[in-house]
Structure formats: C-alpha cells, structure tokens
Amino acid sequence: MKYGFFDDACKEYVIERPDTPLPWINYLGNKDFIGLISNTAGGYAFYRDARLQRLTRFRYNNVPADTGGRYYYIKEKGKKAWNPGFLPMKTALDEYKCRHGLGYSIFESKKDNLSCSLTCFVPLNENCELHRIELKNESKSTKQLTLYSFIEWCLWDAVDDSENYQRNLNIAEIEVEDNVIYHKTEYRERRSHYAFFGVNRDISGFDTDRDVFLGPLRGFSEPLVVEEEKSQNSIAHGWYPCASHEIKLELLPGETEELIFILGYVENSPKEKWESEFKNNIINKSKAKQIMTRFATSESVVKEFNALSDYWQSLLSRFKLDSGIVKLNRMVNIWHQYQCMTTFNLSRSASYFESGIGRGMGFRDSCQDILGFVHLIPERARERILDLASVQREDGSTYHQYQPLTKMGNHNIGSNFNDDPLWLIAATVAYIKETGDSKILLEDLPFDMVKGTEASLFEHLRRSVQYTLGHLGPHGLPLIGRADWNDCLNLNSFSTEPGESFQSVDNKESGVAESIFIAAMFVLYGEQYAELCQRFGGADGAKEAKLMGQELDKMRNAIYEHGWDGEWFLRAYNAFGEKVGSQSCKEGKIYIEPQGFCVMAKLGLDNGMAEQALDSMHDHLLGDFGVELLSPCYTKYYKELGEISSYPPGYKENGSIFCHNNPWASIAETKLGRGDEAFDLYRRICPAYLEKFSEIHRTEPYVYSQTIAGRSSSSYGEAKNSWLTGTAAWTFVNISQAILGIKPDYDGLKIEPCLPKEISSYKVERFFRGCTYKISIERIELSESESNKIKTKIFVDGEELSAGTQQIPIQDKVECEVLVQV
Ligand code: BGC
Ligand code: NOJ
C-alpha cells in the first residue's frame, strides 16, 4: 500500500494522506540553520547544534508521536478551525497533500472551498525559515477569516529544556514589537543570540504565553484563543514562551491573500547587544529587522525559493543518470544524493529517531558520509576531514564523537573503537580522488585539538595505520577494542549492570579479542595508504609503500589462515580466543560484515574464498528485504558478546537487515563480476522499490532507514531509524561507482561497470575536476570466445583511447562526449 507518489519532474515525494504509519519527514536548510518538518508540519528548528541551540520545542516520544511544530490555525467565522498540515486539530480536510522536496515542504490543503498552500524552506544564505501562506477563497461568497500562527520556543539547550524545570520555568523572556515576537531568554546574561517569529503584515493581536494561548486543560488541538477568536496579547514571564500572531482577513470570492512568516535566528556582537546603552534590556533588533525587510514581499520569497531550486539543480547536475529505469533514475538523481547531503550535515544527531541531544558528530559516521557527499561540495568535505583529523589523538586512536559547535572530542564516550582511525584514510582518499587536491595531505592539524601538537594530515593517516599495527592480537589480527564498525559487538565489556551503556562502559581490554572486519578494513585502506605514500610520500614514499606492502601481506595471510571458517569469513575472536561468526557457534554462526568487506578488499578472489563467502551469505542471510546482519540471531544475552545479544532476535544489530552493510555486499558482488547479484542486492533495500509495501516498511519511501526487522523478528520488513544512516553514502558509492562504474581516480575518471542483465545501455553526466563528462555506455553482446579477447573500448570526443585502458585522462575542457562499449 502506498501513501503518496513520487513526482519526479518536481523532485518531490507527494504524500496524499496525513496518517502515514510514522511521521514522514524532510529537512529544511543545508548548513547552519536546520529545520526538521513532518508531513503534518511537526518538527523543530535549530541553529548549528541540535542540542545547544534549539529554537523551537518538540516533544520526542510523545503521544501522538508528532507533537510540536509550525502550526497555523485557520478559523472561519462559525466553523471549526483547521490546520494546513492536518495536525494538531485533526479537523477533516477536503483536500490534503504534503510535498516534500529538496530543502522545502509544501502543504496543499482545502476546507469549505478555502484553499491553503503553505511553503516552508530555509533560504540559502540567511538564518531563518520562511513560511509562505497563500489562502484562496474558492467559494461564491465572502469569507471572514482569522489566521493564527503558533510555535513554542525551546529554551535553547534542549536537554536542560526537558529536565531542569526548577530553573528554566523562571527564565523565559520575550519582547514584542510591531508584528515580530522576539525570544530573548538568557540574552540578558551570557547569550548574545535571540530568535524571532514575525509576519509581513499588521496583526490584530498576539500571544507569547503558551498557557494563555491554549487555555486551561487544553492542548494544541484546541487552543482557547483560536476557539474564541481572540488573542490575549500575553507576554510570557518564565513558564512556557510561545509565539502566536492573530491576523484578520476578508477574502472576496476568488480572492487570494499571501502572507510571509519568518522564524529567524540572530547573533549580535557583545558590543551591539542592546538597543542603546540606556536601554539595557531591550535587545538590538536591527538584524532581525533586516531579515524581515528582506523577505517582506512574496516576490522576494519566490525569488529565494527559485534560488534554492537552482542550487539543487546545479548540485544534482554533478551526477545524472539516464538508465531508462524510472525507480533507479529517481533514486540516483534525486533521493540518494539528497540523503547524502543530509547525513553529511547532521551525522547521526537529529532525526525523528535521533533526538539531537545524544550524540554529536560520529567519527566513523562522518568519515563514511563523505564518501557519498564529496562530489557535491568538495570544499565542505575538505573542511570536515580537517575537523575530523583534529580529534585524532597522538597514538592514532580517535574520539568516537565530537561536538559540532566546539569541535572537541566527546569525553563521555571516549575512544577505543578500533576501526575508527582507518576510516580517515577512506575519507581522505575519496576526497583526493575527487578533486586532485593532494595538498590536503600537507595541512598541519593538531591531535586532540591541543595546540602545539600539529602534524600533517599525512602524518595523521600514518598514525591511523600504526594504531592498527600497534594493536594486533594473538592471531596477528587487529584487536577490536570496545567494538568495531558494529558498535554492538562489545567483546571486552562484560556488562552485567542494568542500564549501563555498552557504548561507554569500562572497556576491559583483553588483548585477545580480534576483529576480522578491521583486518579487512586494514587491507582495503592500508592499500590505499600505500598508494598515497607511493604517489605523494616524497623521497621516502616508495620505501614506506614497500614496508606497508609487507604488512598488508601479513594481514592477508592472517585472514586466510585464521579468518576463514570453511565456508565463509569469520567475524571475530572473543576475549577467550573463541570464534564469533563460525559454524562452531550455537548462534550467530555467520555475519554479513566480513563477507562484504573481505571481498571488497579483494580477499579470496583467487582462491575461491570470495565466491564461497558470498554464496554462503546468500544461503544464510538473504531475505526479500535484504541481507540480514547475522544468523541465527542470538536468543539470549551473552555478556562476552555485549549489546548485539541484548536486542530481541531480528532487530537492530541482532540480525535485522542493517542497511548500511548491504551496499558492501553488493560492491563485493561486483568484485566477482556478478552484476545481477549486485543489482539485486541494491534493489532489495532501495526505498523506491519498497514503496508499494509502505504499510509494512512504515518509514519514508524516499530515504533509507538504518534497520529493517529481519525474518526472525515479529515484524519482518518494518524499518526504523530513517534518514541518518551510513547507507546513504555507501549506496551512492555502490550504485554510481561499483555498478554503474563511474569511478573518480587520481589521474582520471575510470569506467568499470558491472551491470545486471536489465541494463544494456545508459547515460551518465558526471562533473569531474572542472569538466562535464557526457558518457554513453553500451553493452556489446559477446560470444564466449570473443569475451576473452575484446576489452572495453572508450572514445572521448570521437577518439579512441588506447586499447585496454579504462581510465579517461583528466580533460582540460568544460565538456566532453564519451562513448563506452563494454
Ligand atoms: C545501537 C547502534 C548505535 C549505538 C550508538 C546502539 O545502541 O544499536 O546502532 O550505533 O547504540 O548510538
Ligand atoms: C550506528 C552507528 O552510527 C554506526 O557508527 C555503527 O557503525 C552502526 N550503528 C553499526 O553498529
């Protein structure tokens, strides 16, 4: 069952009913000012840090789930009021649509021949959300209306806001001037920022005290002020500050009215904090007024809206696919890339499942997010890589998380996830291959943000490698530490206290528990490091590359000798040196991660292990909705395994389809040249392909979720944790590079597709180092005997590249035509 449809021409998903199985959300804003918005206009806004600078209040985990948002109440004389997004009043609408687009959401609704279109977006270069409302009287008689806006302010720090009432119910402060409501809580003391909510026309009243607006014993679905059509002009002192405007409108038959509401954020320098030195409690509003003036007219807002569309148009023109397959085109051209932008911006901090208060930026998460984002805005990827490297510690280990505002490593969770350091190589290499900017390796960066410890990024990467080499276990495989990519495989935690966090409990390092996953990572990214040495390592580079080569051989041998279980790659050794992910285990006999990652690292390609590992993965882990993480699922808690066995069977890391690792399996298939299998794995978890099962899948059909309940669960196929998942980046890498075969490399653009039968020809436009490559790829059907002889042929602007090469050299034109025959 579907709840809407893809409008590909507009690059939108159009939701046709408000009662989606979960709030289906979208993100407004790309950089500093961010809003989350659901299909019923719920959600919140924040400036840069979802925890520390939250503008509006949202109640996570509430009943109903989606409580708190940007609410407009439309009240016609004598009739029940209604909201363009259906919530919170739930008045039945005659028409309802929510269009989630790239950086905007539009609500189109109608009631009693009054139509309303509400467009919400964050303009490109201003810290505010714009809400443009168009009301049209489609009836034959004049309509007398009152429109109420409503948002509730959050007292900035979202954690304190939800727990420290003895203080924070005393601190709220508000100012109202003309048609703008200013939220200035804590401005009198240590904050130099405030928020405002204004409208571009005269108001007949306002409220800033939530309880006055709602009235006694009432919720958002029945505000007294709306019912009585009478704002109280209340000014909040402490308690619960809100912002609501009252606007009276008269619409003649056929007449349309447009209003612009602006929710903004302003920082003042300490010197210019106040209106004047004599008016110490009156905030300096000049910046807010500038923003209000800038967007005072519909024309200016429409212009900004168009600028946002142009911006996305130009970003998405960097990779465009024409495959003839509608679902594939829509995911590649629109939603994959859009989700990559979102994960890059937010890491795992703020979604409808991540509360914005728990985590800052994840180290490994952000490194991987770069892989799918770097082609969009390489400069921002560069900045991020430098930030990430600066939270690395001198011994090469890295903080697991850091705070986006301070850029400091997060002490609560610390370090010891032994895969973390190697991801920095992955991100850096992807960046250099995309841009050619190898100078980034020379950037001097501190360790752990400590001044005086600066060393080049190259040195940081070296420390990553050395960290792994300095932490090998009894089989010569990397020690897992607290956990590896699977942060629930806690082989050294032995946690027995209820409620103790597996992520931060004392790590009782055994010096024994080893990870085959990190071993495979070491091979993959260690090879990339060796190549960096060879290419950019200066005089000693070749020597270092050679030494690295020896280490890589040792690691490969350790994997072949101790990491192979007979039919698949082992997952790990626990703290007692016992196998994890082996035929010999009672539960958790086979895991997906080492199958995917070992083969991605080209392990076992010559000795049959790769093929056997992937076949075993198919046999044991593959269901209709993708490849499960492990099988059989753990049915009881094993303290020597940790959090993974804390989840009921089929959920999360305990054997759900944990989408992030499915693209690894698909990329692995391409290493074996199995295009059909690769594409099949791509398709099984791909949201657009699951749209028809929306009532089962439940999360948004336009973006990936972290996890889909597995066959052992009681809700097979049900997804959770949509939006912020590494699946976004890895899927884009998989489909664009591994399957469609467009691979940026140091000296050019490589074309190495591995295609399924259903794709016989396709076109890609790829912007790469200043040139747009217009590539047409055709598959030539070859007989068995021919296929050994004939290799890929590539013609660039009509000229054939020398036989055998699959790399188009860097072009110094702005555009070129490429014809590829494979
Ligand atoms: C989850 C993981 C997550 C980790 C850190 C665990 O409870 O299962 O998927 O990465 O917490 O937040
Ligand atoms: C989610 C975390 O954000 C990510 O870092 C981790 O790799 C996966 N869970 C797997 O456990």
mmCIF file of C-alpha atoms and ligand atoms in Angstrom, residues 348 354 359 364-365 400-401 413 417 485-488 502-503 643 646-647 652-653 658 706 721, ligand 1:
data_model
loop_
_atom_site.group_PDB
_atom_site.id
_atom_site.type_symbol
_atom_site.label_atom_id
_atom_site.label_comp_id
_atom_site.label_asym_id
_atom_site.label_seq_id
_atom_site.Cartn_x
_atom_site.Cartn_y
_atom_site.Cartn_z
ATOM 1 C CA ARG A 348 23.572 10.982 13.392
ATOM 2 C CA GLU A 354 17.912 10.703 16.944
ATOM 3 C CA ARG A 359 25.365 12.472 20.097
ATOM 4 C CA ARG A 364 33.393 6.868 11.619
ATOM 5 C CA ASP A 365 29.948 8.029 10.565
ATOM 6 C CA HIS A 400 34.386 8.330 18.700
ATOM 7 C CA GLN A 401 32.351 11.504 18.563
ATOM 8 C CA ILE A 413 32.124 8.199 25.060
ATOM 9 C CA PHE A 417 36.553 1.731 18.805
ATOM 10 C CA TRP A 485 32.003 -0.807 12.919
ATOM 11 C CA ASN A 486 29.426 -2.973 14.601
ATOM 12 C CA ASP A 487 29.427 -0.967 17.756
ATOM 13 C CA CYS A 488 27.269 -3.547 19.486
ATOM 14 C CA PHE A 502 27.512 -0.609 26.281
ATOM 15 C CA GLN A 503 28.962 2.297 24.377
ATOM 16 C CA GLU A 643 24.955 -5.234 23.141
ATOM 17 C CA SER A 646 20.765 -7.521 24.009
ATOM 18 C CA TYR A 647 18.348 -6.960 21.125
ATOM 19 C CA LYS A 652 18.968 -3.909 15.097
ATOM 20 C CA GLU A 653 22.415 -5.454 15.145
ATOM 21 C CA PHE A 658 21.111 -3.412 8.934
ATOM 22 C CA GLN A 706 19.080 2.201 9.365
ATOM 23 C CA ASN A 721 15.635 4.991 12.160
HETATM 24 C C1 BGC B 1 22.827 0.953 18.575
HETATM 25 C C2 BGC B 1 23.821 1.229 17.488
HETATM 26 C C3 BGC B 1 24.328 2.626 17.681
HETATM 27 C C4 BGC B 1 24.905 2.791 19.079
HETATM 28 C C5 BGC B 1 25.430 4.178 19.356
HETATM 29 C C6 BGC B 1 23.447 1.203 19.925
HETATM 30 O O1 BGC B 1 22.508 1.040 20.922
HETATM 31 O O2 BGC B 1 22.321 -0.352 18.455
HETATM 32 O O3 BGC B 1 23.262 1.065 16.203
HETATM 33 O O4 BGC B 1 25.307 2.911 16.749
HETATM 34 O O5 BGC B 1 23.937 2.482 20.035
HETATM 35 O O6 BGC B 1 24.445 5.110 19.491
#
